[in-house]
C-alpha cells in the first residue's frame, strides 16, 4: 500500500460537473470515485473542474459552469474549452505532487505541467488522434505518461502511432449497488441514446423474445432524429417524468409486451433497475473503451449481453457473467439474452468485487504515481 500522503490534482473534462448525483458521465464518475478513494486514504485530493462541481476534495474551479452537451462545437463551446485548459495549467503548476488529467484535449499541453503528470485516455477518436495528423505530438508521447482504461484502447492508440505506458481498468463502489438473486421479467438498456450505442438492437431483441424492455438514458443532442424514427415508434409507455423509475414501470397495467422509456437516470434511480433486470443489453457499435455500465450490472448480479467491441470482452467472463456477441449479430444477441437465465447472479457480483472495485483502481493509480514521481526525482540528480 502507498504510505506517503500526496497532494493530488485531478483534471476533469469541462462538459459535466463533478458531483455524486451524476446523471450521465462515465469519466466524471471515475474522477469522483478516485477523489473519494484518495480522501479515504488521507491524501490531499483536489479537482480542477467547472465551478458547478461539488467534489469531496478541494475544487480548483476552471470555468463558471460545465459546458453541457459535448457534441456542441460552436464558437462559445470552443472558447470555454480553451479557457478550461488555460485554467487547468495554472492550477497544475501550483505545487502538486502529481497531476492526473482525464481530458484528452490536454494531450498537447501535458509537457507544460511542471509536476509529474499522467493522462488517462478514456476513449478513442480515430478521425482525430492519429500520428499522420499529429506526427510531432505522437512522437512526444514516448516521453509522456499515458494510461488507457483497457488493453483494447491501448492497442488502438498504439496502432495510430501513440505511445501508451500503462493500463488501469476502471472501478466502482461495488457494495453500493443493490444485489438481487431473483429477477423481474424485463430486459434493460441503459446509457446515452444514439445509433452508435445500438439501442435499436435492444428494441429488436426484446420484441423477438416478447419481453418487456426498459430504456433508460438521455438522448444524444445530435440524435433526436434517430430517437424519433427508430426508438420512439416502439415505445408503449413514456414514464420519463416519474421520479421512481422502477416503481413507475411496476405500476403499469399487467399484460402485453411493454417497451418503456424512463428517461435519464441518476445513481439512486438506476440501481434498482440494474438489480431487478433479467439481463442488461449493451449492443454498442463503438469501440467502447471500458463502459462502466458493464461493471455496474455485474455488481447488481445481472448478466450482460454485449457486442464484443473495444474493452467489453475484458469486463465479461463469457458464459459465466454474461455473453459476448459479434458486433451487429442480432440473432446472436437474441439467443444470448434467451440463455441469460443460466447465469448465476452470485458469479456476476463476485466478478465485480474481485476485479472492478474503486479502491483497487485507486491503488493502481497510486502505484503509477509513485513510479513517475521516482522517475522525475531521478532525472533531477
mmCIF file of C-alpha atoms in Angstrom:
data_model
loop_
_atom_site.group_PDB
_atom_site.id
_atom_site.type_symbol
_atom_site.label_atom_id
_atom_site.label_comp_id
_atom_site.label_asym_id
_atom_site.label_seq_id
_atom_site.Cartn_x
_atom_site.Cartn_y
_atom_site.Cartn_z
ATOM 1 C CA UNK A 1 0.000 0.000 0.000
ATOM 2 C CA UNK A 2 1.101 3.577 -0.669
ATOM 3 C CA UNK A 3 2.183 5.197 2.626
ATOM 4 C CA UNK A 4 3.250 8.738 1.646
ATOM 5 C CA UNK A 5 0.443 11.296 1.744
ATOM 6 C CA UNK A 6 0.281 13.170 -1.536
ATOM 7 C CA UNK A 7 -1.114 16.411 -2.910
ATOM 8 C CA UNK A 8 -3.016 15.086 -5.920
ATOM 9 C CA UNK A 9 -4.709 17.187 -8.584
ATOM 10 C CA UNK A 10 -7.124 15.532 -10.975
ATOM 11 C CA UNK A 11 -8.155 17.443 -14.089
ATOM 12 C CA UNK A 12 -11.698 16.720 -15.236
ATOM 13 C CA UNK A 13 -13.223 17.421 -18.665
ATOM 14 C CA UNK A 14 -15.289 20.631 -18.876
ATOM 15 C CA UNK A 15 -18.551 19.081 -20.054
ATOM 16 C CA UNK A 16 -20.277 17.923 -16.846
ATOM 17 C CA UNK A 17 -19.912 18.847 -13.172
ATOM 18 C CA UNK A 18 -18.093 16.503 -10.807
ATOM 19 C CA UNK A 19 -20.606 15.537 -8.159
ATOM 20 C CA UNK A 20 -22.172 12.439 -6.672
ATOM 21 C CA UNK A 21 -25.553 12.653 -8.420
ATOM 22 C CA UNK A 22 -24.239 12.488 -11.987
ATOM 23 C CA UNK A 23 -26.991 11.506 -14.440
ATOM 24 C CA UNK A 24 -24.617 10.725 -17.280
ATOM 25 C CA UNK A 25 -20.864 10.929 -17.397
ATOM 26 C CA UNK A 26 -18.541 7.944 -17.331
ATOM 27 C CA UNK A 27 -15.303 9.932 -16.984
ATOM 28 C CA UNK A 28 -16.776 12.265 -14.382
ATOM 29 C CA UNK A 29 -17.875 9.261 -12.328
ATOM 30 C CA UNK A 30 -14.347 7.825 -12.364
ATOM 31 C CA UNK A 31 -12.921 11.179 -11.224
ATOM 32 C CA UNK A 32 -15.475 11.164 -8.395
ATOM 33 C CA UNK A 33 -14.542 7.621 -7.308
ATOM 34 C CA UNK A 34 -10.825 8.430 -7.287
ATOM 35 C CA UNK A 35 -11.452 11.623 -5.321
ATOM 36 C CA UNK A 36 -13.347 9.590 -2.742
ATOM 37 C CA UNK A 37 -10.672 6.910 -2.502
ATOM 38 C CA UNK A 38 -7.860 9.436 -2.090
ATOM 39 C CA UNK A 39 -9.746 11.252 0.655
ATOM 40 C CA UNK A 40 -10.388 7.950 2.448
ATOM 41 C CA UNK A 41 -6.671 7.136 2.272
ATOM 42 C CA UNK A 42 -5.717 10.511 3.749
ATOM 43 C CA UNK A 43 -4.313 12.155 0.629
ATOM 44 C CA UNK A 44 -4.938 15.818 -0.182
ATOM 45 C CA UNK A 45 -7.259 15.475 -3.158
ATOM 46 C CA UNK A 46 -8.095 18.390 -5.457
ATOM 47 C CA UNK A 47 -10.020 18.534 -8.718
ATOM 48 C CA UNK A 48 -9.728 21.137 -11.482
ATOM 49 C CA UNK A 49 -13.242 21.268 -12.902
ATOM 50 C CA UNK A 50 -16.100 23.646 -13.756
ATOM 51 C CA UNK A 51 -17.293 25.750 -10.822
ATOM 52 C CA UNK A 52 -20.668 23.963 -10.616
ATOM 53 C CA UNK A 53 -18.848 20.829 -9.397
ATOM 54 C CA UNK A 54 -19.073 19.536 -5.814
ATOM 55 C CA UNK A 55 -16.205 17.097 -5.224
ATOM 56 C CA UNK A 56 -15.379 15.616 -1.837
ATOM 57 C CA UNK A 57 -11.886 17.099 -2.081
ATOM 58 C CA UNK A 58 -10.944 20.686 -2.870
ATOM 59 C CA UNK A 59 -12.389 22.238 -6.023
ATOM 60 C CA UNK A 60 -9.995 24.221 -8.220
ATOM 61 C CA UNK A 61 -12.531 25.989 -10.471
ATOM 62 C CA UNK A 62 -11.781 26.452 -14.160
ATOM 63 C CA UNK A 63 -14.871 27.864 -15.921
ATOM 64 C CA UNK A 64 -18.060 29.249 -14.362
ATOM 65 C CA UNK A 65 -20.231 26.286 -15.336
ATOM 66 C CA UNK A 66 -19.883 23.000 -17.191
ATOM 67 C CA UNK A 67 -20.356 23.244 -20.944
ATOM 68 C CA UNK A 68 -23.050 20.589 -21.229
ATOM 69 C CA UNK A 69 -23.562 18.715 -24.484
ATOM 70 C CA UNK A 70 -20.100 17.542 -25.523
ATOM 71 C CA UNK A 71 -21.216 17.283 -29.151
ATOM 72 C CA UNK A 72 -21.704 21.033 -29.397
ATOM 73 C CA UNK A 73 -18.756 22.508 -31.264
ATOM 74 C CA UNK A 74 -19.938 26.097 -31.539
ATOM 75 C CA UNK A 75 -17.741 29.142 -31.033
ATOM 76 C CA UNK A 76 -18.723 29.648 -27.402
ATOM 77 C CA UNK A 77 -18.099 25.999 -26.560
ATOM 78 C CA UNK A 78 -14.673 26.126 -28.208
ATOM 79 C CA UNK A 79 -13.739 29.258 -26.264
ATOM 80 C CA UNK A 80 -14.832 27.653 -22.986
ATOM 81 C CA UNK A 81 -12.691 24.597 -23.723
ATOM 82 C CA UNK A 82 -9.668 26.828 -24.289
ATOM 83 C CA UNK A 83 -10.386 28.737 -21.072
ATOM 84 C CA UNK A 84 -10.740 25.443 -19.194
ATOM 85 C CA UNK A 85 -7.359 24.233 -20.477
ATOM 86 C CA UNK A 86 -5.643 27.523 -19.610
ATOM 87 C CA UNK A 87 -7.016 27.475 -16.063
ATOM 88 C CA UNK A 88 -6.091 23.827 -15.518
ATOM 89 C CA UNK A 89 -2.473 24.529 -16.476
ATOM 90 C CA UNK A 90 -2.390 27.370 -13.918
ATOM 91 C CA UNK A 91 -3.759 25.084 -11.207
ATOM 92 C CA UNK A 92 -1.467 22.221 -12.216
ATOM 93 C CA UNK A 93 1.632 24.374 -11.790
ATOM 94 C CA UNK A 94 0.872 25.367 -8.210
ATOM 95 C CA UNK A 95 2.871 22.808 -6.270
ATOM 96 C CA UNK A 96 1.053 19.474 -6.513
ATOM 97 C CA UNK A 97 2.994 16.247 -6.039
ATOM 98 C CA UNK A 98 1.281 14.675 -9.028
ATOM 99 C CA UNK A 99 -1.204 15.852 -11.660
ATOM 100 C CA UNK A 100 -3.644 13.366 -13.172
ATOM 101 C CA UNK A 101 -5.543 14.569 -16.251
ATOM 102 C CA UNK A 102 -8.691 12.908 -17.614
ATOM 103 C CA UNK A 103 -9.304 15.313 -20.508
ATOM 104 C CA UNK A 104 -7.599 14.201 -23.727
ATOM 105 C CA UNK A 105 -7.715 17.787 -25.012
ATOM 106 C CA UNK A 106 -4.796 18.307 -22.621
ATOM 107 C CA UNK A 107 -2.568 15.891 -24.511
ATOM 108 C CA UNK A 108 -0.734 18.636 -26.471
ATOM 109 C CA UNK A 109 -0.225 20.598 -23.227
ATOM 110 C CA UNK A 110 0.847 17.814 -20.871
ATOM 111 C CA UNK A 111 4.535 18.711 -21.243
ATOM 112 C CA UNK A 112 3.761 22.205 -19.870
ATOM 113 C CA UNK A 113 2.873 20.753 -16.461
ATOM 114 C CA UNK A 114 5.846 21.067 -14.124
ATOM 115 C CA UNK A 115 4.869 18.333 -11.646
ATOM 116 C CA UNK A 116 4.978 14.622 -12.520
ATOM 117 C CA UNK A 117 1.861 14.091 -14.609
ATOM 118 C CA UNK A 118 -0.175 11.483 -16.423
ATOM 119 C CA UNK A 119 -3.180 11.459 -18.715
ATOM 120 C CA UNK A 120 -5.831 8.753 -18.679
ATOM 121 C CA UNK A 121 -7.288 8.065 -22.112
ATOM 122 C CA UNK A 122 -10.925 7.084 -21.628
ATOM 123 C CA UNK A 123 -11.999 6.962 -25.280
ATOM 124 C CA UNK A 124 -10.632 6.779 -28.785
ATOM 125 C CA UNK A 125 -11.341 9.199 -31.617
ATOM 126 C CA UNK A 126 -9.926 7.531 -34.753
ATOM 127 C CA UNK A 127 -10.598 10.512 -37.012
ATOM 128 C CA UNK A 128 -8.606 12.838 -34.764
ATOM 129 C CA UNK A 129 -5.848 11.226 -32.687
ATOM 130 C CA UNK A 130 -3.673 9.752 -35.417
ATOM 131 C CA UNK A 131 0.056 10.162 -35.912
ATOM 132 C CA UNK A 132 -0.495 11.224 -39.526
ATOM 133 C CA UNK A 133 -2.490 14.205 -38.223
ATOM 134 C CA UNK A 134 -0.164 14.973 -35.306
ATOM 135 C CA UNK A 135 3.246 13.413 -36.074
ATOM 136 C CA UNK A 136 5.203 15.602 -33.638
ATOM 137 C CA UNK A 137 2.743 15.034 -30.799
ATOM 138 C CA UNK A 138 2.663 11.286 -31.439
ATOM 139 C CA UNK A 139 6.452 11.201 -31.200
ATOM 140 C CA UNK A 140 6.381 13.232 -27.975
ATOM 141 C CA UNK A 141 4.103 10.676 -26.300
ATOM 142 C CA UNK A 142 7.177 8.448 -25.938
ATOM 143 C CA UNK A 143 8.163 10.810 -23.123
ATOM 144 C CA UNK A 144 4.674 11.214 -21.619
ATOM 145 C CA UNK A 145 2.791 9.057 -19.135
ATOM 146 C CA UNK A 146 -0.347 7.959 -20.937
ATOM 147 C CA UNK A 147 -2.757 5.479 -19.353
ATOM 148 C CA UNK A 148 -5.501 3.556 -21.151
ATOM 149 C CA UNK A 149 -8.543 2.155 -19.363
ATOM 150 C CA UNK A 150 -8.377 -1.097 -21.322
ATOM 151 C CA UNK A 151 -5.836 -3.140 -23.226
ATOM 152 C CA UNK A 152 -8.001 -2.749 -26.317
ATOM 153 C CA UNK A 153 -7.842 1.047 -26.034
ATOM 154 C CA UNK A 154 -4.063 0.911 -25.591
ATOM 155 C CA UNK A 155 -3.792 -1.130 -28.783
ATOM 156 C CA UNK A 156 -5.983 1.336 -30.686
ATOM 157 C CA UNK A 157 -3.794 4.298 -29.755
ATOM 158 C CA UNK A 158 -0.605 2.397 -30.490
ATOM 159 C CA UNK A 159 -1.920 1.449 -33.936
ATOM 160 C CA UNK A 160 -2.373 5.173 -34.534
ATOM 161 C CA UNK A 161 1.242 5.862 -33.567
ATOM 162 C CA UNK A 162 0.854 6.984 -29.939
ATOM 163 C CA UNK A 163 2.794 5.505 -27.019
ATOM 164 C CA UNK A 164 0.745 4.332 -24.020
ATOM 165 C CA UNK A 165 2.675 3.194 -20.933
ATOM 166 C CA UNK A 166 0.016 1.837 -18.585
ATOM 167 C CA UNK A 167 -3.403 0.183 -18.406
ATOM 168 C CA UNK A 168 -5.747 0.669 -15.440
ATOM 169 C CA UNK A 169 -9.260 -0.744 -15.528
ATOM 170 C CA UNK A 170 -11.981 1.495 -14.138
ATOM 171 C CA UNK A 171 -13.627 0.654 -10.834
ATOM 172 C CA UNK A 172 -16.827 1.414 -8.922
ATOM 173 C CA UNK A 173 -18.232 1.181 -5.385
ATOM 174 C CA UNK A 174 -19.471 -2.383 -5.808
ATOM 175 C CA UNK A 175 -21.041 -2.611 -2.355
ATOM 176 C CA UNK A 176 -23.211 0.436 -3.081
ATOM 177 C CA UNK A 177 -25.079 -1.464 -5.794
ATOM 178 C CA UNK A 178 -28.229 -3.362 -4.900
ATOM 179 C CA UNK A 179 -27.762 -7.099 -5.345
ATOM 180 C CA UNK A 180 -30.710 -9.333 -6.198
ATOM 181 C CA UNK A 181 -30.834 -13.102 -6.760
ATOM 182 C CA UNK A 182 -34.378 -13.049 -8.078
ATOM 183 C CA UNK A 183 -35.019 -11.020 -11.205
ATOM 184 C CA UNK A 184 -38.101 -9.489 -12.755
ATOM 185 C CA UNK A 185 -39.197 -10.282 -16.276
ATOM 186 C CA UNK A 186 -37.695 -7.359 -18.204
ATOM 187 C CA UNK A 187 -34.609 -6.538 -20.238
ATOM 188 C CA UNK A 188 -32.663 -3.331 -19.645
ATOM 189 C CA UNK A 189 -30.957 -0.842 -21.947
ATOM 190 C CA UNK A 190 -29.172 1.938 -20.079
ATOM 191 C CA UNK A 191 -26.882 4.634 -21.442
ATOM 192 C CA UNK A 192 -26.696 7.502 -23.891
ATOM 193 C CA UNK A 193 -29.287 7.043 -26.640
ATOM 194 C CA UNK A 194 -27.590 7.221 -30.024
ATOM 195 C CA UNK A 195 -27.181 4.945 -33.056
ATOM 196 C CA UNK A 196 -23.611 4.138 -32.024
ATOM 197 C CA UNK A 197 -24.919 2.741 -28.731
ATOM 198 C CA UNK A 198 -27.194 0.390 -30.674
ATOM 199 C CA UNK A 199 -30.394 0.899 -28.676
ATOM 200 C CA UNK A 200 -32.381 -0.262 -31.721
ATOM 201 C CA UNK A 201 -30.792 -3.714 -31.315
ATOM 202 C CA UNK A 202 -32.115 -3.840 -27.753
ATOM 203 C CA UNK A 203 -35.608 -2.977 -29.016
ATOM 204 C CA UNK A 204 -35.477 -5.702 -31.666
ATOM 205 C CA UNK A 205 -34.168 -8.239 -29.147
ATOM 206 C CA UNK A 206 -36.989 -7.540 -26.694
ATOM 207 C CA UNK A 207 -39.638 -7.752 -29.417
ATOM 208 C CA UNK A 208 -38.228 -11.028 -30.743
ATOM 209 C CA UNK A 209 -38.290 -12.559 -27.257
ATOM 210 C CA UNK A 210 -41.669 -10.993 -26.424
ATOM 211 C CA UNK A 211 -40.084 -9.450 -23.338
ATOM 212 C CA UNK A 212 -40.558 -6.093 -21.668
ATOM 213 C CA UNK A 213 -37.726 -3.627 -22.230
ATOM 214 C CA UNK A 214 -36.855 -0.647 -20.062
ATOM 215 C CA UNK A 215 -34.866 2.028 -21.911
ATOM 216 C CA UNK A 216 -33.041 4.402 -19.572
ATOM 217 C CA UNK A 217 -30.829 7.208 -20.778
ATOM 218 C CA UNK A 218 -30.590 10.714 -22.100
ATOM 219 C CA UNK A 219 -30.878 11.383 -25.822
ATOM 220 C CA UNK A 220 -27.645 12.457 -27.500
ATOM 221 C CA UNK A 221 -28.040 16.098 -28.544
ATOM 222 C CA UNK A 222 -27.419 15.300 -32.202
ATOM 223 C CA UNK A 223 -29.522 12.137 -32.279
ATOM 224 C CA UNK A 224 -33.082 13.378 -31.888
ATOM 225 C CA UNK A 225 -33.947 12.117 -35.361
ATOM 226 C CA UNK A 226 -32.594 8.658 -34.532
ATOM 227 C CA UNK A 227 -34.736 8.514 -31.391
ATOM 228 C CA UNK A 228 -37.848 9.791 -33.178
ATOM 229 C CA UNK A 229 -37.533 7.374 -36.102
ATOM 230 C CA UNK A 230 -36.038 4.178 -34.672
ATOM 231 C CA UNK A 231 -36.878 4.129 -30.967
ATOM 232 C CA UNK A 232 -39.942 6.242 -30.201
ATOM 233 C CA UNK A 233 -42.362 4.365 -32.535
ATOM 234 C CA UNK A 234 -41.757 1.200 -30.487
ATOM 235 C CA UNK A 235 -42.251 2.806 -27.064
ATOM 236 C CA UNK A 236 -45.522 1.757 -25.447
ATOM 237 C CA UNK A 237 -45.128 3.833 -22.279
ATOM 238 C CA UNK A 238 -43.155 7.000 -21.545
ATOM 239 C CA UNK A 239 -42.679 7.478 -17.798
ATOM 240 C CA UNK A 240 -39.671 9.790 -18.022
ATOM 241 C CA UNK A 241 -41.487 12.243 -15.732
ATOM 242 C CA UNK A 242 -41.598 9.709 -12.886
ATOM 243 C CA UNK A 243 -39.030 10.032 -10.112
ATOM 244 C CA UNK A 244 -39.226 6.350 -9.150
ATOM 245 C CA UNK A 245 -38.347 4.638 -12.430
ATOM 246 C CA UNK A 246 -38.729 1.018 -11.343
ATOM 247 C CA UNK A 247 -41.866 1.812 -9.351
ATOM 248 C CA UNK A 248 -43.323 3.589 -12.356
ATOM 249 C CA UNK A 249 -42.722 0.534 -14.522
ATOM 250 C CA UNK A 250 -44.189 -1.871 -11.957
ATOM 251 C CA UNK A 251 -47.330 0.266 -11.630
ATOM 252 C CA UNK A 252 -48.161 -0.080 -15.332
ATOM 253 C CA UNK A 253 -51.111 -2.322 -16.279
ATOM 254 C CA UNK A 254 -50.234 -6.008 -16.396
ATOM 255 C CA UNK A 255 -50.266 -7.987 -19.610
ATOM 256 C CA UNK A 256 -48.872 -7.343 -23.062
ATOM 257 C CA UNK A 257 -45.281 -6.657 -24.017
ATOM 258 C CA UNK A 258 -44.090 -3.216 -22.948
ATOM 259 C CA UNK A 259 -41.246 -1.061 -24.178
ATOM 260 C CA UNK A 260 -40.901 1.626 -21.543
ATOM 261 C CA UNK A 261 -38.844 4.801 -21.758
ATOM 262 C CA UNK A 262 -37.890 6.109 -18.313
ATOM 263 C CA UNK A 263 -35.582 8.979 -19.345
ATOM 264 C CA UNK A 264 -32.195 9.756 -17.860
ATOM 265 C CA UNK A 265 -31.375 8.170 -14.517
ATOM 266 C CA UNK A 266 -29.118 9.114 -11.622
ATOM 267 C CA UNK A 267 -27.320 6.716 -9.269
ATOM 268 C CA UNK A 268 -30.315 6.260 -6.974
ATOM 269 C CA UNK A 269 -32.712 5.562 -9.844
ATOM 270 C CA UNK A 270 -30.553 3.194 -11.862
ATOM 271 C CA UNK A 271 -29.522 0.794 -9.096
ATOM 272 C CA UNK A 272 -32.911 -0.931 -8.684
ATOM 273 C CA UNK A 273 -33.251 -1.046 -12.483
ATOM 274 C CA UNK A 274 -29.974 -2.968 -12.731
ATOM 275 C CA UNK A 275 -30.707 -5.219 -9.753
ATOM 276 C CA UNK A 276 -34.126 -6.350 -10.964
ATOM 277 C CA UNK A 277 -33.368 -6.757 -14.673
ATOM 278 C CA UNK A 278 -33.241 -10.240 -16.136
ATOM 279 C CA UNK A 279 -30.392 -9.157 -18.405
ATOM 280 C CA UNK A 280 -28.623 -5.939 -19.372
ATOM 281 C CA UNK A 281 -28.215 -5.403 -23.124
ATOM 282 C CA UNK A 282 -25.233 -3.435 -24.445
ATOM 283 C CA UNK A 283 -25.261 -3.640 -28.255
ATOM 284 C CA UNK A 284 -22.699 -0.879 -28.689
ATOM 285 C CA UNK A 285 -21.384 -0.350 -32.202
ATOM 286 C CA UNK A 286 -18.433 1.705 -30.935
ATOM 287 C CA UNK A 287 -15.018 0.539 -29.855
ATOM 288 C CA UNK A 288 -16.148 1.469 -26.339
ATOM 289 C CA UNK A 289 -13.082 1.657 -24.150
ATOM 290 C CA UNK A 290 -14.410 0.281 -20.850
ATOM 291 C CA UNK A 291 -18.097 1.153 -20.333
ATOM 292 C CA UNK A 292 -18.761 1.433 -16.598
ATOM 293 C CA UNK A 293 -22.331 0.170 -17.001
ATOM 294 C CA UNK A 294 -20.985 -3.353 -17.588
ATOM 295 C CA UNK A 295 -19.363 -3.324 -14.146
ATOM 296 C CA UNK A 296 -22.472 -1.816 -12.556
ATOM 297 C CA UNK A 297 -24.651 -4.555 -13.999
ATOM 298 C CA UNK A 298 -22.321 -7.292 -12.753
ATOM 299 C CA UNK A 299 -22.251 -5.674 -9.295
ATOM 300 C CA UNK A 300 -26.054 -5.953 -9.274
ATOM 301 C CA UNK A 301 -25.903 -9.662 -10.057
ATOM 302 C CA UNK A 302 -27.306 -9.072 -13.531
ATOM 303 C CA UNK A 303 -25.729 -10.757 -16.571
ATOM 304 C CA UNK A 304 -24.636 -8.667 -19.537
ATOM 305 C CA UNK A 305 -25.166 -9.461 -23.204
ATOM 306 C CA UNK A 306 -22.927 -7.196 -25.252
ATOM 307 C CA UNK A 307 -21.317 -6.824 -28.627
ATOM 308 C CA UNK A 308 -17.630 -7.620 -28.178
ATOM 309 C CA UNK A 309 -16.297 -4.173 -29.000
ATOM 310 C CA UNK A 310 -13.265 -2.454 -27.517
ATOM 311 C CA UNK A 311 -12.627 -3.324 -23.884
ATOM 312 C CA UNK A 312 -16.007 -5.000 -23.336
ATOM 313 C CA UNK A 313 -14.523 -8.547 -23.517
ATOM 314 C CA UNK A 314 -12.155 -7.549 -20.679
ATOM 315 C CA UNK A 315 -15.204 -6.930 -18.473
ATOM 316 C CA UNK A 316 -17.247 -10.083 -19.067
ATOM 317 C CA UNK A 317 -16.361 -13.667 -18.237
ATOM 318 C CA UNK A 318 -18.054 -15.213 -21.246
ATOM 319 C CA UNK A 319 -20.811 -17.701 -20.385
ATOM 320 C CA UNK A 320 -20.295 -17.087 -16.637
ATOM 321 C CA UNK A 321 -21.144 -13.407 -16.059
ATOM 322 C CA UNK A 322 -22.717 -12.775 -19.450
ATOM 323 C CA UNK A 323 -22.291 -13.351 -23.157
ATOM 324 C CA UNK A 324 -20.091 -11.660 -25.748
ATOM 325 C CA UNK A 325 -21.707 -11.408 -29.178
ATOM 326 C CA UNK A 326 -20.187 -10.450 -32.515
ATOM 327 C CA UNK A 327 -20.928 -6.841 -33.498
ATOM 328 C CA UNK A 328 -24.191 -6.460 -35.398
ATOM 329 C CA UNK A 329 -25.262 -10.057 -34.818
ATOM 330 C CA UNK A 330 -28.879 -9.547 -33.785
ATOM 331 C CA UNK A 331 -29.601 -13.273 -33.817
ATOM 332 C CA UNK A 332 -26.645 -13.863 -31.526
ATOM 333 C CA UNK A 333 -27.889 -11.202 -29.127
ATOM 334 C CA UNK A 334 -31.375 -12.707 -29.084
ATOM 335 C CA UNK A 335 -30.020 -16.201 -28.385
ATOM 336 C CA UNK A 336 -27.653 -14.936 -25.694
ATOM 337 C CA UNK A 337 -30.436 -12.996 -23.961
ATOM 338 C CA UNK A 338 -32.529 -16.156 -24.008
ATOM 339 C CA UNK A 339 -29.660 -18.106 -22.404
ATOM 340 C CA UNK A 340 -29.016 -15.499 -19.710
ATOM 341 C CA UNK A 341 -31.195 -17.401 -17.238
ATOM 342 C CA UNK A 342 -28.321 -19.894 -16.941
ATOM 343 C CA UNK A 343 -26.066 -17.234 -15.388
ATOM 344 C CA UNK A 344 -25.696 -17.307 -11.587
ATOM 345 C CA UNK A 345 -26.115 -13.776 -10.159
ATOM 346 C CA UNK A 346 -23.589 -14.596 -7.417
ATOM 347 C CA UNK A 347 -20.900 -15.157 -10.062
ATOM 348 C CA UNK A 348 -21.603 -11.724 -11.535
ATOM 349 C CA UNK A 349 -21.296 -9.993 -8.175
ATOM 350 C CA UNK A 350 -18.100 -11.823 -7.224
ATOM 351 C CA UNK A 351 -16.509 -10.997 -10.578
ATOM 352 C CA UNK A 352 -17.190 -7.291 -9.978
ATOM 353 C CA UNK A 353 -15.893 -7.446 -6.401
ATOM 354 C CA UNK A 354 -12.697 -9.252 -7.374
ATOM 355 C CA UNK A 355 -11.798 -7.143 -10.397
ATOM 356 C CA UNK A 356 -13.543 -3.773 -10.533
ATOM 357 C CA UNK A 357 -13.643 -2.107 -7.111
ATOM 358 C CA UNK A 358 -12.826 1.618 -6.972
ATOM 359 C CA UNK A 359 -10.235 1.080 -4.232
ATOM 360 C CA UNK A 360 -8.330 -1.329 -6.487
ATOM 361 C CA UNK A 361 -8.427 1.287 -9.257
ATOM 362 C CA UNK A 362 -7.144 3.980 -6.890
ATOM 363 C CA UNK A 363 -4.294 1.775 -5.677
ATOM 364 C CA UNK A 364 -3.274 1.014 -9.257
ATOM 365 C CA UNK A 365 -3.046 4.745 -9.928
ATOM 366 C CA UNK A 366 -1.158 5.395 -6.688
ATOM 367 C CA UNK A 367 1.400 2.815 -7.775
ATOM 368 C CA UNK A 368 1.817 4.681 -11.071
ATOM 369 C CA UNK A 369 2.105 7.993 -9.217
ATOM 370 C CA UNK A 370 4.951 6.540 -7.142
ATOM 371 C CA UNK A 371 6.719 5.278 -10.238
ATOM 372 C CA UNK A 372 6.559 8.519 -12.212
ATOM 373 C CA UNK A 373 7.483 10.600 -9.142
ATOM 374 C CA UNK A 374 10.563 8.432 -8.586
ATOM 375 C CA UNK A 375 11.470 8.754 -12.265
ATOM 376 C CA UNK A 376 11.089 12.537 -12.119
ATOM 377 C CA UNK A 377 13.200 12.680 -8.958
ATOM 378 C CA UNK A 378 15.989 10.613 -10.517
ATOM 379 C CA UNK A 379 16.150 12.978 -13.510
ATOM 380 C CA UNK A 380 16.924 15.928 -11.231
ATOM 381 C CA UNK A 381 20.129 14.295 -9.965
#
